[in-house]
mmCIF file of C-alpha atoms in Angstrom:
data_model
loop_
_atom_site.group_PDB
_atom_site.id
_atom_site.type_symbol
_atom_site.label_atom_id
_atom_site.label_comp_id
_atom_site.label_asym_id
_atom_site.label_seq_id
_atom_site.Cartn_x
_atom_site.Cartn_y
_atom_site.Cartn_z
ATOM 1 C CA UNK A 1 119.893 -40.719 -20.922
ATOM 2 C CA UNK A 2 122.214 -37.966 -19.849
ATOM 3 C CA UNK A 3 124.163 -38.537 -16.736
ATOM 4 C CA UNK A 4 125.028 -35.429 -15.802
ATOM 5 C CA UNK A 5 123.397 -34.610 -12.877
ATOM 6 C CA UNK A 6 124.610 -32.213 -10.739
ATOM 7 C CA UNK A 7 125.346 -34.662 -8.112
ATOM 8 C CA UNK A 8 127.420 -36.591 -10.780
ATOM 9 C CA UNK A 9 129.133 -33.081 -11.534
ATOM 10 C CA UNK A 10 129.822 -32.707 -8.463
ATOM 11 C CA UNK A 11 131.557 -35.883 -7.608
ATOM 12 C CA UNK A 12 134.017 -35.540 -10.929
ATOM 13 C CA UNK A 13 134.927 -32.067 -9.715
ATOM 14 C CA UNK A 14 136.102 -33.608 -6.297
ATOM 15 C CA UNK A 15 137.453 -36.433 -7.794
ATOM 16 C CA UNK A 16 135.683 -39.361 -6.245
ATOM 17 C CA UNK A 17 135.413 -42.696 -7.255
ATOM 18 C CA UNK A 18 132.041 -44.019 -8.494
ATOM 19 C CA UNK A 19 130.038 -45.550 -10.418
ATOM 20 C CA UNK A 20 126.569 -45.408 -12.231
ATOM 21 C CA UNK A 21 124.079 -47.363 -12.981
ATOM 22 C CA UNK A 22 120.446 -47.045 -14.853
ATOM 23 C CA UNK A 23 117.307 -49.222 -14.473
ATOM 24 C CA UNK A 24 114.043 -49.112 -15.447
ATOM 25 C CA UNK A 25 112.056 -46.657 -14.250
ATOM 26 C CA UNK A 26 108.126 -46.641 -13.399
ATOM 27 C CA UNK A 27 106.538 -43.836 -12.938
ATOM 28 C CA UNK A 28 103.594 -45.700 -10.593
ATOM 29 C CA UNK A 29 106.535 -47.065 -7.919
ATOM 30 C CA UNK A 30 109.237 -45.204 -7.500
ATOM 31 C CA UNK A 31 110.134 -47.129 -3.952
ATOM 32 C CA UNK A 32 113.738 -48.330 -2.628
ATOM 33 C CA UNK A 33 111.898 -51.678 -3.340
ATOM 34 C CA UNK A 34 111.322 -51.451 -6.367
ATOM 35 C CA UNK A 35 114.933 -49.979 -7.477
ATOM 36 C CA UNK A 36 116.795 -52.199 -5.967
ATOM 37 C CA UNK A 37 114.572 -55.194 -7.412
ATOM 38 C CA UNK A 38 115.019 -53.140 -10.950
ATOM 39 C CA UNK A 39 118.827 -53.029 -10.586
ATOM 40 C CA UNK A 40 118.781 -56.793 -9.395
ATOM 41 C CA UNK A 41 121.033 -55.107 -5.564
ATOM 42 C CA UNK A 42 120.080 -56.122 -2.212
ATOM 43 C CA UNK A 43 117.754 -53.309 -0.467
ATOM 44 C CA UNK A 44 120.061 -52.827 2.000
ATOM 45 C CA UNK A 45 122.412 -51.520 -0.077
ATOM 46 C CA UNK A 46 120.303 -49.184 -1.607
ATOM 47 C CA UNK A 47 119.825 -46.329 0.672
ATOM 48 C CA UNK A 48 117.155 -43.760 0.357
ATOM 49 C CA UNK A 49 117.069 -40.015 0.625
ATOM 50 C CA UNK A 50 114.826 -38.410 3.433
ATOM 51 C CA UNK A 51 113.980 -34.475 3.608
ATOM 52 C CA UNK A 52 112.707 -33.490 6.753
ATOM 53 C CA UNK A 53 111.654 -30.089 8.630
ATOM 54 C CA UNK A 54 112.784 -29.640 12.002
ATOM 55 C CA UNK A 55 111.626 -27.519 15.143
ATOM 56 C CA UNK A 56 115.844 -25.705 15.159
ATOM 57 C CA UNK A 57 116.819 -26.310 11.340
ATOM 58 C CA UNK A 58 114.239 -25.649 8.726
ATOM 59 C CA UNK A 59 115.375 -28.845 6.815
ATOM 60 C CA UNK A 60 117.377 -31.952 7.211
ATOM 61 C CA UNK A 61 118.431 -34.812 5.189
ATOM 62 C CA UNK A 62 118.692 -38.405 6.854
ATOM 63 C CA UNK A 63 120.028 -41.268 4.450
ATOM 64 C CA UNK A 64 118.965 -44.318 5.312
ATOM 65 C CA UNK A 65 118.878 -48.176 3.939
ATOM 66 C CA UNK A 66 115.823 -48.218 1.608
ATOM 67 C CA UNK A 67 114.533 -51.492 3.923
ATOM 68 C CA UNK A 68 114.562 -49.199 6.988
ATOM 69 C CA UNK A 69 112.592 -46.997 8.435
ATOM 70 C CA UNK A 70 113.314 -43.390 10.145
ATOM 71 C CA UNK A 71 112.985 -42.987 13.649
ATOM 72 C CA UNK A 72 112.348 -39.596 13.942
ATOM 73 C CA UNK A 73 113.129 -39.301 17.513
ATOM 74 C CA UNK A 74 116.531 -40.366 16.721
ATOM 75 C CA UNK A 75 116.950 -38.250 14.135
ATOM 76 C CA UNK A 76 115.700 -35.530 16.106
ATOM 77 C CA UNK A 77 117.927 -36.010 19.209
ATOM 78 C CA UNK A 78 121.101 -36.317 17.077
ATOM 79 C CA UNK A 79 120.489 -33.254 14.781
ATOM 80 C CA UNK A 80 119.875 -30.756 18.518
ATOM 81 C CA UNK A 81 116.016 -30.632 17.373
ATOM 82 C CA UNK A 82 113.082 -30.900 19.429
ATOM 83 C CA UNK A 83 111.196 -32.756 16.797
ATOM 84 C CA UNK A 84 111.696 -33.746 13.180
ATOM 85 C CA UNK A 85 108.816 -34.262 10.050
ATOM 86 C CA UNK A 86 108.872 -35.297 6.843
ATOM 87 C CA UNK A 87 108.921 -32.544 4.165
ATOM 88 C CA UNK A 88 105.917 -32.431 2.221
ATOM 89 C CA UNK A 89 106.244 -33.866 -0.905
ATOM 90 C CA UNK A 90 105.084 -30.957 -2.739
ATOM 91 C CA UNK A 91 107.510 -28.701 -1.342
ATOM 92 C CA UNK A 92 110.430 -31.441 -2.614
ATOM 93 C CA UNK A 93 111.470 -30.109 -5.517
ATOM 94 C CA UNK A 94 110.699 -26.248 -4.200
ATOM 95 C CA UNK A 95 113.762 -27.099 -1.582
ATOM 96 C CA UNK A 96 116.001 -29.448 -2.791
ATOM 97 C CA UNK A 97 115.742 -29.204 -6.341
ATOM 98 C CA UNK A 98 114.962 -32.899 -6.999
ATOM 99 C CA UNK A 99 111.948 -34.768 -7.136
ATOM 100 C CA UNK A 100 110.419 -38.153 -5.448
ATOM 101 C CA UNK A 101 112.376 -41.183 -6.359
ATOM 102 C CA UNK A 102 115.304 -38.896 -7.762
ATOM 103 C CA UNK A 103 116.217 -37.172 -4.623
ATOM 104 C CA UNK A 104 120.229 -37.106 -4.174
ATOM 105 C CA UNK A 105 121.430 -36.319 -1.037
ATOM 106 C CA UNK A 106 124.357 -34.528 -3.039
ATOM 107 C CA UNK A 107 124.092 -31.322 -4.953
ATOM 108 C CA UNK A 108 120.932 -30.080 -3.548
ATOM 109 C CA UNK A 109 119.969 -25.894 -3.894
ATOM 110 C CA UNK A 110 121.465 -25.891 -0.552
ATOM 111 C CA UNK A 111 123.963 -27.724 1.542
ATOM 112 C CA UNK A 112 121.366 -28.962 4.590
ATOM 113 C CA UNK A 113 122.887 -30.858 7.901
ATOM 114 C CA UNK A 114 123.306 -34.517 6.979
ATOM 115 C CA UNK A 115 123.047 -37.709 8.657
ATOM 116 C CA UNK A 116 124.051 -40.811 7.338
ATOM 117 C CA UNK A 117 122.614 -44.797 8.811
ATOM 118 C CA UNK A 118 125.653 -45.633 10.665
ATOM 119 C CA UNK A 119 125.143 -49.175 9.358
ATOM 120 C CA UNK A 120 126.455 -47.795 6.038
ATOM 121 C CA UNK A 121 130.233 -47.743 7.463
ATOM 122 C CA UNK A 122 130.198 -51.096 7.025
ATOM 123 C CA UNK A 123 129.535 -51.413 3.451
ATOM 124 C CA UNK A 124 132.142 -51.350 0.616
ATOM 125 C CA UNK A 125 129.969 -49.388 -1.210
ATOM 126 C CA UNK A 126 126.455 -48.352 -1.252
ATOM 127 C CA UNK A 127 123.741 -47.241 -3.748
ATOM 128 C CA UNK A 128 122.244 -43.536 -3.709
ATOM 129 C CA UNK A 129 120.271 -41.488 -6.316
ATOM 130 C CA UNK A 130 122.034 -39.831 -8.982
ATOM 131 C CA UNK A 131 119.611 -36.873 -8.488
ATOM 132 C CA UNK A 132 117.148 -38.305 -11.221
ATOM 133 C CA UNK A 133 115.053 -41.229 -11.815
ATOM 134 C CA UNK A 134 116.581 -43.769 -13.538
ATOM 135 C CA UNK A 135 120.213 -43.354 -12.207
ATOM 136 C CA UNK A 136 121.918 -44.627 -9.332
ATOM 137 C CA UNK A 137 125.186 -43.667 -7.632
ATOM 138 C CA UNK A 138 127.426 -46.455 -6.280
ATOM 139 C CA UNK A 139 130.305 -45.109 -4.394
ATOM 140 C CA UNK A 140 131.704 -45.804 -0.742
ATOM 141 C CA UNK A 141 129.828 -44.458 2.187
ATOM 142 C CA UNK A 142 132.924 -42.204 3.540
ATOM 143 C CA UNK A 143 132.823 -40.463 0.048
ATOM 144 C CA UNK A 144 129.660 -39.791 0.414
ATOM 145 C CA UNK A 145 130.012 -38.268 4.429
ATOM 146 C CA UNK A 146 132.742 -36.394 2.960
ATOM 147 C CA UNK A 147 130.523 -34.691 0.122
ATOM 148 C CA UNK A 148 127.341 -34.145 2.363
ATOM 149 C CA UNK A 149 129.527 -33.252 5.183
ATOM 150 C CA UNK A 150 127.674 -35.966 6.519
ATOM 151 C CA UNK A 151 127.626 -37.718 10.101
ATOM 152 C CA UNK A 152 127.316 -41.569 10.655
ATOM 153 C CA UNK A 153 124.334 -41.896 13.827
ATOM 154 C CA UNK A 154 121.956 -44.614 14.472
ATOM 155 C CA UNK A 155 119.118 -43.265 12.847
ATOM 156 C CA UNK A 156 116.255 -46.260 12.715
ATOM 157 C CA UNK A 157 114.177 -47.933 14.611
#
């Protein structure tokens, strides 16, 4: 498997720490659950990608622990929009250049505003997606604010 995904690329040509890991991928579940089960990590430590459309910017990206869910009033409040939707998932790779279960919140097409679970600034480190299934990113949550340009807000429910 190559591991040179953009968002790996990325992190070696800012120099930050990390690490990656593979695990088994199924095509039929591609779920936080299921990762985190494959790569034996608690859920909460595995957090998720979101895409979303909002009503001021025409996309968003909310990171989240893969246990939680998104309140989208939240997310809507902190980001200055009046409301906030997921992105269709057929418009995924169209936008951000990844698909489901392989959605990075580093190195998409574009850089979109970024919100990170402030429960993540309490973690050593946490698990994201490499930008491909199969590969996981473990690196500290600051890292990835600083990549993302990132903000840490409550964001669930």
């Amino acid at each position: 498997m190559s591991q040179k995904t953009n968002a790996v690329r990325l992190l070696d040509t800012a120099k930050i720490d990390y690490k990656l890991r593979e695990y088994e991928v199924d095509e039929q579940d591609v779920s936080a659950e299921h990762v985190a089960l494959s790569m034996g990590i608690d859920i909460d430590h595995l957090y998720k990608t979101l895409v979303l459309k909002g009503t001021k910017d025409p996309y968003l990206v909310a990171v989240i622990p893969g246990s939680s869910h998104l309140d989208f009033k939240k997310l809507a409040k902190v980001s200055g929009n009046k409301s906030c939707e997921m992105l269709p998932m057929k418009d995924l790779q169209q936008v951000t250049g990844y698909i489901r279960g392989g959605c990075s919140p580093i190195g998409m097409k574009k850089e979109f505003p970024t919100f990170i679970e402030e429960a993540a600034q309490l973690e050593e480190t946490i698990s994201i997606s490499a930008g491909k299934r199969g590969l996981q990113i473990i690196l500290q949550p600051t890292d990835l604010a600083t990549m993302t340009q990132a903000s840490f807000v409550d964001l669930i429910g």
